[in-house]
Amino acid sequence: MSAVNPVFPDSFKHVTMGGHALDLTKVHVMGVLNVTPDSFSDGGRFNTFDAALKQAEAMLVAGAAIIDVGGESTRPGAKSVSSNEEIARVCPVVEALVNKLGACVSVDTSNPVLMREAVALGAGLINDVRGFRREGAVAAIAESEGVALCVMHMQGEPDTMQQNPSYAELMGDVSAFLQARCEVLQQAGVDAGRIILDPGFGFGKTLEHNLLMLHRFDEFLSLGYPLLAGVSRKSMFGALLDKPVDQRMVASVVGASLAAQKGASILRVHDVNETMDAAKLINALRQLED
């Protein structure tokens, strides 16, 4: 593997997200839009319709290829919200992003009802931190042709996941989980070309687990699917640097850049402007090696 140009399987170089096609040999930035009152990083800042739309527009102008809308906080210790509340938070924003801004929209949810609603409104990606394990989730995404899906690994649930997480062998355990979920999805009729994988930094992982996954991130390419990395402002940087959430931007951009160098095609971030600078540099260097 080159320092900046990983070897991607030919069959997974492109993915269609609704009406948008992404070349996954390039690095793309996904902007995080939390329409919740209790997100770990920006809870309450964008949980009104106008504020959410303004933030999304700013991220698109900065170069975000995808806007990831979430209506349920999955920070450590977070409590679940009702299906109706999550739908009420997310759907008006998704509709506006698609129809007013022409955005490629991802919806961060484990709720099968919201999955169907979001796809009907034009969302191009469903990003499920629970790996489509909730009842009805596999069926909901299987019937939504033309929509990509991101399968993430999480040990436990948000309210318990950071209570002494442990693994027999971290990389093998995470890879085995992701592969097993891909097999379940494909058995249900999901085309492999729709699937993206996320090893789940910070979701049931200690600092040491997160650092090891980042160091060996390229090993996940052997699973044969495009990769998404979400390290933005995570508690791993708080533990490593002893800095609060609003002072983790530099570490977040460096972490995202390292993941991109090791094969991540999509970087899920809060700091779009700064991460775009890094992505442009990495993409320029990749072109020199083509």
PDB file of N, CA, C and O in Angstrom, residues 73-80 130 154-163:
ATOM      1  N   SER A  73     -28.967  11.062  20.050  1.00  0.00           N
ATOM      2  CA  SER A  73     -27.585  11.071  20.503  1.00  0.00           C
ATOM      3  C   SER A  73     -27.116   9.657  20.809  1.00  0.00           C
ATOM      4  O   SER A  73     -27.832   8.868  21.431  1.00  0.00           O
ATOM      5  N   THR A  74     -25.905   9.325  20.336  1.00  0.00           N
ATOM      6  CA  THR A  74     -25.300   8.030  20.655  1.00  0.00           C
ATOM      7  C   THR A  74     -23.991   8.214  21.416  1.00  0.00           C
ATOM      8  O   THR A  74     -23.130   7.340  21.394  1.00  0.00           O
ATOM      9  N   ARG A  75     -23.869   9.335  22.105  1.00  0.00           N
ATOM     10  CA  ARG A  75     -22.698   9.539  22.949  1.00  0.00           C
ATOM     11  C   ARG A  75     -22.721   8.527  24.097  1.00  0.00           C
ATOM     12  O   ARG A  75     -23.786   7.984  24.449  1.00  0.00           O
ATOM     13  N   PRO A  76     -21.569   8.246  24.702  1.00  0.00           N
ATOM     14  CA  PRO A  76     -21.561   7.322  25.843  1.00  0.00           C
ATOM     15  C   PRO A  76     -22.535   7.767  26.930  1.00  0.00           C
ATOM     16  O   PRO A  76     -22.539   8.929  27.352  1.00  0.00           O
ATOM     17  N   GLY A  77     -23.381   6.838  27.372  1.00  0.00           N
ATOM     18  CA  GLY A  77     -24.353   7.145  28.409  1.00  0.00           C
ATOM     19  C   GLY A  77     -25.665   7.716  27.906  1.00  0.00           C
ATOM     20  O   GLY A  77     -26.567   7.969  28.706  1.00  0.00           O
ATOM     21  N   ALA A  78     -25.773   7.897  26.579  1.00  0.00           N
ATOM     22  CA  ALA A  78     -26.990   8.498  26.029  1.00  0.00           C
ATOM     23  C   ALA A  78     -28.185   7.565  26.179  1.00  0.00           C
ATOM     24  O   ALA A  78     -28.056   6.350  26.080  1.00  0.00           O
ATOM     25  N   LYS A  79     -29.342   8.164  26.396  1.00  0.00           N
ATOM     26  CA  LYS A  79     -30.586   7.412  26.489  1.00  0.00           C
ATOM     27  C   LYS A  79     -31.302   7.472  25.145  1.00  0.00           C
ATOM     28  O   LYS A  79     -31.161   8.425  24.383  1.00  0.00           O
ATOM     29  N   SER A  80     -32.087   6.454  24.866  1.00  0.00           N
ATOM     30  CA  SER A  80     -32.797   6.400  23.596  1.00  0.00           C
ATOM     31  C   SER A  80     -33.962   7.388  23.592  1.00  0.00           C
ATOM     32  O   SER A  80     -34.434   7.817  24.645  1.00  0.00           O
ATOM     33  N   ARG A 130     -25.756   0.685  14.980  1.00  0.00           N
ATOM     34  CA  ARG A 130     -26.036  -0.647  15.530  1.00  0.00           C
ATOM     35  C   ARG A 130     -25.922  -1.745  14.475  1.00  0.00           C
ATOM     36  O   ARG A 130     -26.269  -2.899  14.735  1.00  0.00           O
ATOM     37  N   MET A 154     -20.398  -1.652  17.040  1.00  0.00           N
ATOM     38  CA  MET A 154     -20.513  -1.099  18.385  1.00  0.00           C
ATOM     39  C   MET A 154     -20.645  -2.258  19.355  1.00  0.00           C
ATOM     40  O   MET A 154     -21.452  -3.165  19.134  1.00  0.00           O
ATOM     41  N   GLN A 155     -19.853  -2.246  20.407  1.00  0.00           N
ATOM     42  CA  GLN A 155     -20.000  -3.247  21.463  1.00  0.00           C
ATOM     43  C   GLN A 155     -20.937  -2.688  22.517  1.00  0.00           C
ATOM     44  O   GLN A 155     -20.665  -1.664  23.131  1.00  0.00           O
ATOM     45  N   GLY A 156     -22.087  -3.361  22.716  1.00  0.00           N
ATOM     46  CA  GLY A 156     -23.057  -2.887  23.687  1.00  0.00           C
ATOM     47  C   GLY A 156     -23.987  -1.851  23.098  1.00  0.00           C
ATOM     48  O   GLY A 156     -24.202  -1.782  21.894  1.00  0.00           O
ATOM     49  N   GLU A 157     -24.550  -1.015  23.955  1.00  0.00           N
ATOM     50  CA  GLU A 157     -25.447   0.063  23.578  1.00  0.00           C
ATOM     51  C   GLU A 157     -24.868   1.375  24.101  1.00  0.00           C
ATOM     52  O   GLU A 157     -24.030   1.375  25.004  1.00  0.00           O
ATOM     53  N   PRO A 158     -25.295   2.530  23.538  1.00  0.00           N
ATOM     54  CA  PRO A 158     -24.711   3.801  23.962  1.00  0.00           C
ATOM     55  C   PRO A 158     -24.688   4.033  25.468  1.00  0.00           C
ATOM     56  O   PRO A 158     -23.728   4.605  25.997  1.00  0.00           O
ATOM     57  N   ASP A 159     -25.729   3.579  26.181  1.00  0.00           N
ATOM     58  CA  ASP A 159     -25.762   3.849  27.616  1.00  0.00           C
ATOM     59  C   ASP A 159     -24.828   2.953  28.419  1.00  0.00           C
ATOM     60  O   ASP A 159     -24.567   3.211  29.600  1.00  0.00           O
ATOM     61  N   THR A 160     -24.282   1.898  27.787  1.00  0.00           N
ATOM     62  CA  THR A 160     -23.420   0.965  28.522  1.00  0.00           C
ATOM     63  C   THR A 160     -22.086   0.687  27.822  1.00  0.00           C
ATOM     64  O   THR A 160     -21.221   0.040  28.403  1.00  0.00           O
ATOM     65  N   MET A 161     -21.906   1.161  26.605  1.00  0.00           N
ATOM     66  CA  MET A 161     -20.802   0.687  25.766  1.00  0.00           C
ATOM     67  C   MET A 161     -19.411   1.000  26.317  1.00  0.00           C
ATOM     68  O   MET A 161     -18.450   0.313  25.987  1.00  0.00           O
ATOM     69  N   GLN A 162     -19.287   2.026  27.151  1.00  0.00           N
ATOM     70  CA  GLN A 162     -17.966   2.376  27.668  1.00  0.00           C
ATOM     71  C   GLN A 162     -17.716   1.816  29.077  1.00  0.00           C
ATOM     72  O   GLN A 162     -16.747   2.191  29.721  1.00  0.00           O
ATOM     73  N   GLN A 163     -18.559   0.881  29.496  1.00  0.00           N
ATOM     74  CA  GLN A 163     -18.354   0.247  30.792  1.00  0.00           C
ATOM     75  C   GLN A 163     -17.454  -0.981  30.608  1.00  0.00           C
ATOM     76  O   GLN A 163     -17.921  -2.093  30.369  1.00  0.00           O
TER      77      GLN A 163
END
